[in-house]
Short mmCIF file of C-alpha atoms and ligand atoms in Angstrom, two decimals:
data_model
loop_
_atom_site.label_atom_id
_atom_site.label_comp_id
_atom_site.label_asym_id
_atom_site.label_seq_id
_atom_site.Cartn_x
_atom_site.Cartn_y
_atom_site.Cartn_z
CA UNK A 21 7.20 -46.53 37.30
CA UNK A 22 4.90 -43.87 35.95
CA UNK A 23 1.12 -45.00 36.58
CA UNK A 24 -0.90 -42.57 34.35
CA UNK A 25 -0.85 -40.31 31.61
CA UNK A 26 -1.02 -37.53 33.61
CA UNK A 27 2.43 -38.78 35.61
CA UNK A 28 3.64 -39.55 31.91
CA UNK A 29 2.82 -36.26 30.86
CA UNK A 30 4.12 -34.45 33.53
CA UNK A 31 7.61 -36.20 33.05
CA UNK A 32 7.88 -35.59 29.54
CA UNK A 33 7.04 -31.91 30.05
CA UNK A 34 10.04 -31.84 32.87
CA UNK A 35 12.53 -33.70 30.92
CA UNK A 36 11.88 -31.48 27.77
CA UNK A 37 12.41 -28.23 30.08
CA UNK A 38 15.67 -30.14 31.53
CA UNK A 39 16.80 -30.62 27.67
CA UNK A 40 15.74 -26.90 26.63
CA UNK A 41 18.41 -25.72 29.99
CA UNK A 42 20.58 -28.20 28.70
CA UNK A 43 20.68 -26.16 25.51
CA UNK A 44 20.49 -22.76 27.33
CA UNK A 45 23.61 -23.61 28.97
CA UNK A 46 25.66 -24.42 26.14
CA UNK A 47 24.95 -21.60 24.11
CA UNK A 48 25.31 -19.20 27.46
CA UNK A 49 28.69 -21.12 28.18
CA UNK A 50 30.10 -20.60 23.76
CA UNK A 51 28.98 -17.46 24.50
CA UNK A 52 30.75 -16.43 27.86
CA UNK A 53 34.02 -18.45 25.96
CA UNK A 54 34.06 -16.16 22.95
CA UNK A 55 33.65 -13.05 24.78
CA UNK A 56 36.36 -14.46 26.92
CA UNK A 57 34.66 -14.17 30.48
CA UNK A 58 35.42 -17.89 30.80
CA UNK A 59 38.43 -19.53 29.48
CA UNK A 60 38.77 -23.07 27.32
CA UNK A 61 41.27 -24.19 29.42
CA UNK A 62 40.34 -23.30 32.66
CA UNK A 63 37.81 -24.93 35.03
CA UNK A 64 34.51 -23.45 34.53
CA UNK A 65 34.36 -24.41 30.78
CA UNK A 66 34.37 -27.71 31.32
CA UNK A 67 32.03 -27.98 34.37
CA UNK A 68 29.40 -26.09 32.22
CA UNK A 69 29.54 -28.47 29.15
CA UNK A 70 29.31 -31.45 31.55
CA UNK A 71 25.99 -30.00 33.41
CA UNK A 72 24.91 -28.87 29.47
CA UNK A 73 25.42 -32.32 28.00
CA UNK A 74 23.44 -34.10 31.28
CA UNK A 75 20.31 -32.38 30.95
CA UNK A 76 20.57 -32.68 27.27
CA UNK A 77 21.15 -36.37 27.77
CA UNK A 78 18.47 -36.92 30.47
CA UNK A 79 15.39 -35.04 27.79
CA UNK A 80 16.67 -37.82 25.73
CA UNK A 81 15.17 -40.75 27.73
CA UNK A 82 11.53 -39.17 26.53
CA UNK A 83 12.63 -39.51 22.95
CA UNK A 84 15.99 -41.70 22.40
CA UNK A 85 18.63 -40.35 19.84
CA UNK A 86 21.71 -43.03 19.58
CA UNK A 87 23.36 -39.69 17.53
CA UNK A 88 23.03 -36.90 19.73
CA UNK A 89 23.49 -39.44 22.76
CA UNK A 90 27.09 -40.44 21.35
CA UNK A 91 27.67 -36.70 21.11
CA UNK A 92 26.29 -36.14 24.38
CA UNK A 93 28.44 -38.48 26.08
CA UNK A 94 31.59 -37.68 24.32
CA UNK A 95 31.61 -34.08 25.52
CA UNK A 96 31.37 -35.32 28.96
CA UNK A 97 33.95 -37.54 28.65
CA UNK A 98 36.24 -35.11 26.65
CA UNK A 99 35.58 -32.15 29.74
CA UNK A 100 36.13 -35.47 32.56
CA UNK A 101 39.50 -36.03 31.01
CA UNK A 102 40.60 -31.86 30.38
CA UNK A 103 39.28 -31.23 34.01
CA UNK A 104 41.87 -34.41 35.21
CA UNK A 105 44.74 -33.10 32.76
CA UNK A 106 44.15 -29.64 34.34
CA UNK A 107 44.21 -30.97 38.35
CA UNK A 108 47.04 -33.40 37.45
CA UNK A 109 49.39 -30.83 36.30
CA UNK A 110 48.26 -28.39 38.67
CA UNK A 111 49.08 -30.28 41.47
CA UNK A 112 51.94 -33.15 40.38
CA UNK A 113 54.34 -30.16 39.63
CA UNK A 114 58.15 -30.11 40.95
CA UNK A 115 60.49 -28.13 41.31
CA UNK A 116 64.76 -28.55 41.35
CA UNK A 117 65.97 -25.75 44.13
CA UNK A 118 67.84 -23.70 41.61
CA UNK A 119 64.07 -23.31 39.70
CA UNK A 120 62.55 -22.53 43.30
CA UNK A 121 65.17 -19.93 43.84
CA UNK A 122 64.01 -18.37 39.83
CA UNK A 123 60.46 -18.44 41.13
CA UNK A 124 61.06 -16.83 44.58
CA UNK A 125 62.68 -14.12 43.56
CA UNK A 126 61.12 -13.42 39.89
CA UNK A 127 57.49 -15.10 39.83
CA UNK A 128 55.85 -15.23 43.21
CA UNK A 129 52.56 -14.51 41.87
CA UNK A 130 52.87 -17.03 38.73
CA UNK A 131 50.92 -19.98 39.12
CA UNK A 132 53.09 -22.96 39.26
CA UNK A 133 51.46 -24.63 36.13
CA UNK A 134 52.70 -21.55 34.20
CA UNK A 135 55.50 -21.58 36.29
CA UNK A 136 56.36 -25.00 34.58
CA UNK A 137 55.56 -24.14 31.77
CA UNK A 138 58.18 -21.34 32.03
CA UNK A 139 61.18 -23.59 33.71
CA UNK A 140 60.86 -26.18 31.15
CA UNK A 141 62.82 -24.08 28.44
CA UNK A 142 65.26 -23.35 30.75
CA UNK A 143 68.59 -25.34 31.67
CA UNK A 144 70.75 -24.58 34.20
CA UNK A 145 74.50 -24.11 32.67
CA UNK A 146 78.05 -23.49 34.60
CA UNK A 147 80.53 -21.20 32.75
CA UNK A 148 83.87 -20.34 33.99
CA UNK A 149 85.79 -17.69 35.45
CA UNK A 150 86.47 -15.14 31.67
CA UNK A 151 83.39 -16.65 30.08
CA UNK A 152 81.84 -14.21 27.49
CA UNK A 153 78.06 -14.53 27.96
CA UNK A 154 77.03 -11.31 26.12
CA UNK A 155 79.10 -9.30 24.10
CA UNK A 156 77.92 -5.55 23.39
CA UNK A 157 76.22 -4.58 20.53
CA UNK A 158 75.24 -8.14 19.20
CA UNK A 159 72.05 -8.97 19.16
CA UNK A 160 72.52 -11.64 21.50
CA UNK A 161 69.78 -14.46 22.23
CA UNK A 162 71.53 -15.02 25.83
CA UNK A 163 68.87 -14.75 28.61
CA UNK A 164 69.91 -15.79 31.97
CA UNK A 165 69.31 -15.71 35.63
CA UNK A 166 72.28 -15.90 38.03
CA UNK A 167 72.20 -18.97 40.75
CA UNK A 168 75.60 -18.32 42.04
CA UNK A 169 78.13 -16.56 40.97
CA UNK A 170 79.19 -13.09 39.97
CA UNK A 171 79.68 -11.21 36.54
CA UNK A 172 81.14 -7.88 35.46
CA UNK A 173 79.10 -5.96 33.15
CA UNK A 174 81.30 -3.72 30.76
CA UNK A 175 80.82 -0.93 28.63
CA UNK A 176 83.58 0.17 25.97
CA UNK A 177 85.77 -1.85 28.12
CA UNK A 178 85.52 -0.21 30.86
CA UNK A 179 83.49 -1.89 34.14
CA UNK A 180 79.79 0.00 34.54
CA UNK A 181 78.79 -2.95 36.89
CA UNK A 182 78.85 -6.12 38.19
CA UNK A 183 75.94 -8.53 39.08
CA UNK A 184 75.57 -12.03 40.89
CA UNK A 185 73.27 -13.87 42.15
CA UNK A 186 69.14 -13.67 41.95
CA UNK A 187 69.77 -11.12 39.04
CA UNK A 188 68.68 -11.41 35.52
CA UNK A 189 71.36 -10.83 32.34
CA UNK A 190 69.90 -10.54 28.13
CA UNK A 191 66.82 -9.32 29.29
CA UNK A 192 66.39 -5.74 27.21
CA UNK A 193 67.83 -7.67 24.30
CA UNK A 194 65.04 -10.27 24.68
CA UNK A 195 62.57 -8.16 25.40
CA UNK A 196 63.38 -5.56 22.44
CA UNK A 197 65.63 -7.02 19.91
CA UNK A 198 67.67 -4.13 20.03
CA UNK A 199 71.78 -5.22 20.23
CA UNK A 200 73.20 -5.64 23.91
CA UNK A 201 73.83 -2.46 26.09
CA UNK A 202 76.43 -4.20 27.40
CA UNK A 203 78.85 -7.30 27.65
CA UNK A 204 79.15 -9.48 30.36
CA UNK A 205 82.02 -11.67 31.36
CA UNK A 206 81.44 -14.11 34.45
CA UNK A 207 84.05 -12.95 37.14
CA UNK A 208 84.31 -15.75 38.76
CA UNK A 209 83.24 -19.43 38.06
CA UNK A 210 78.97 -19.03 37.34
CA UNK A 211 75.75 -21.11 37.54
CA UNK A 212 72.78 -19.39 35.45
CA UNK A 213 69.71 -20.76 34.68
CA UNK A 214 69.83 -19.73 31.23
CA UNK A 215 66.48 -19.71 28.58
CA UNK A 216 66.19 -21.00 25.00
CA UNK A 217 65.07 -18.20 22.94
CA UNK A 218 63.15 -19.90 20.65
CA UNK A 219 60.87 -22.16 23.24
CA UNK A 220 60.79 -19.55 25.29
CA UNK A 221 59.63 -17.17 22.83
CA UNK A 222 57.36 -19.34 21.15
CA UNK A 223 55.91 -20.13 24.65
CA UNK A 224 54.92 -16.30 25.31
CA UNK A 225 53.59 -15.83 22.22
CA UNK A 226 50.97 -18.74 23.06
CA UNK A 227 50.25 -17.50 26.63
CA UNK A 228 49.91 -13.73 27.25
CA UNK A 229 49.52 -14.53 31.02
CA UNK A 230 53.36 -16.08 31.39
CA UNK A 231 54.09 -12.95 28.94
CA UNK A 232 52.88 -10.50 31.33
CA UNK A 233 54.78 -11.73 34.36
CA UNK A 234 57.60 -12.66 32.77
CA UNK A 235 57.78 -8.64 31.45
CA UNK A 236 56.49 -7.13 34.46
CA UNK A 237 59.77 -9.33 36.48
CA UNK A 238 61.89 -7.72 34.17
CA UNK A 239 60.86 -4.60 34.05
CA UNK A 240 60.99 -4.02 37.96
CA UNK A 241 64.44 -5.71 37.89
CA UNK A 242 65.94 -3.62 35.44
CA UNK A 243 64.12 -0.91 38.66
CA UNK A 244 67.31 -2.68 40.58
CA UNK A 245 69.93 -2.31 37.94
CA UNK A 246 69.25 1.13 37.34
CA UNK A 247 69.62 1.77 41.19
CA UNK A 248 72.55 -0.52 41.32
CA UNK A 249 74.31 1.07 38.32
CA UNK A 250 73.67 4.55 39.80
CA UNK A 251 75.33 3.85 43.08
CA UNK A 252 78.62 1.89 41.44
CA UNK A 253 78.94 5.20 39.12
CA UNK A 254 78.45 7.41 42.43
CA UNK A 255 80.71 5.17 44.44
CA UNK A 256 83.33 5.55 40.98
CA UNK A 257 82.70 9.46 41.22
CA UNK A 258 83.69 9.54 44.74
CA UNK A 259 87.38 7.65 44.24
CA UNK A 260 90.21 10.30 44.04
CA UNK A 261 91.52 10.30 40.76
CA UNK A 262 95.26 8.82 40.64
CA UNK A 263 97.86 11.48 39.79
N1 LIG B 7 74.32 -0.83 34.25
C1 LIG B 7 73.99 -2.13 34.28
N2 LIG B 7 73.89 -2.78 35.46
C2 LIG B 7 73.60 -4.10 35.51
N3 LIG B 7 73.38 -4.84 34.41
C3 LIG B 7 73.46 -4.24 33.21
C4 LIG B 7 73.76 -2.86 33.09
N4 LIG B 7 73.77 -2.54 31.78
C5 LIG B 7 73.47 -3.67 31.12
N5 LIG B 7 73.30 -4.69 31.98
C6 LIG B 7 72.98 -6.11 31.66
O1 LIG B 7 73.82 -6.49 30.59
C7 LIG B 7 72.99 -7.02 29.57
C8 LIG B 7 73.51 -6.88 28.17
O2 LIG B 7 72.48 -7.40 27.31
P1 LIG B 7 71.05 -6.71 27.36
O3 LIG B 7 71.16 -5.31 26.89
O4 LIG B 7 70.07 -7.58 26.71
O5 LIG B 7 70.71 -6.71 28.93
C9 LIG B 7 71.72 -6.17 29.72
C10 LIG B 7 71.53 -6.24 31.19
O6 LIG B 7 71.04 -7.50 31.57
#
């Protein structure tokens, strides 16, 4: 209980400088979002609004405000539940083996939220030994990563490669839109964990982060093929020609 003006005083003066921080703090925090130093999404965001909307709430027991105390108390409650969304799926994520295998090889340094996010427009398909899964010069929307199996990659008919497991097939196509370099026929029966297009592309376009990793994969895998390809043609150049 307060026992004099003074005390009174005093409190009102301390719960109007909480409210005025209160205030500070949300501004700073809009600020720091639109300049994107902090991120809606992430966790910072949220903790801010929660510590803005206390202090704004707690200068409001001076002078009560049943409107800006709703609002108050709906932004906390609107941050409690994003921060829960955002622990929940950070930490209630699985994986299937053949989508730990994509990430060990391809996204090590993806977090596995995004990861997730990733996998879930991706199914794993089975195609048999003579399967076509990219023809040459088609614009094909056929993006793939090899589980098992093996495939020949052909140009003008004639075998330039072949590639099996833990590699990546569509990937220039999907990153360019330009028609295939190449076809490729599965050599044997083949498990590939293969992408929609659309979600997929619709997903990247939403989140530059899972963009940039996804890109940066490819590009130092197509690092491989190139080596790969250059040692199959040296390993061609070196077989004697039949007479
Ligand atoms: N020399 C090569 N070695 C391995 N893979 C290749 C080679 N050339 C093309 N490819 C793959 O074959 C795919 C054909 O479609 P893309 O051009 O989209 O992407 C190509 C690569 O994934």
């Amino acid at each position: 209980m307060l026992n004099s003006p003074f005390e009174f005083t005093e409190f009102v003066e301390l719960a109007t400088m909480i409210g005025v921080a209160g205030a500070g703090l949300y501004i700073l925090n809009y600020f720091l979002l639109q300049i994107g130093i902090v991120r809606g999404n992430g966790v910072l965001y949220p903790v801010l609004v929660i510590v803005a909307a206390s202090c704004v709430l707690i200068s409001m027991v001076e002078e009560f405000n049943l409107a800006g105390s709703i609002i108050q108390m709906a932004y906390i409650a609107i941050s409690v539940i994003g921060l829960l969304r955002g622990y929940l799926s950070r930490h209630l994520i699985r994986f299937s083996a053949a989508e730990r295998q994509f990430i060990s090889h391809h996204l090590g340094s993806l977090k596995p939220h995004h990861a997730r996010k990733l996998l879930n427009a991706a199914s794993v398909q089975e195609f048999a030994k003579g399967d076509i899964l990219i023809e040459e010069a088609r614009t094909t929307d056929f993006l793939g990563y090899v589980l098992s199996g093996r495939t020949t990659i052909l140009q003008n008919g004639q075998v330039i490669n072949v590639c099996g497991s833990d590699e990546t097939l569509g990937e220039l196509t999907f990153g360019l839109g330009l028609p295939a370099t190449a076809t490729v026929i599965a050599s044997e029966p083949t498990t590939c964990l293969v992408f929609d297009n659309f979600r997929l592309s619709r997903l990247l376009r939403r989140n530059r982060h899972i963009d940039d990793t996804l890109k940066a994969a490819h590009f130092r895998h197509a690092r491989q093929k190139l080596l790969s390809s250059n040692k199959h043609t040296l390993r061609a150049q070196k077989q004697p020609v039949a007479a």
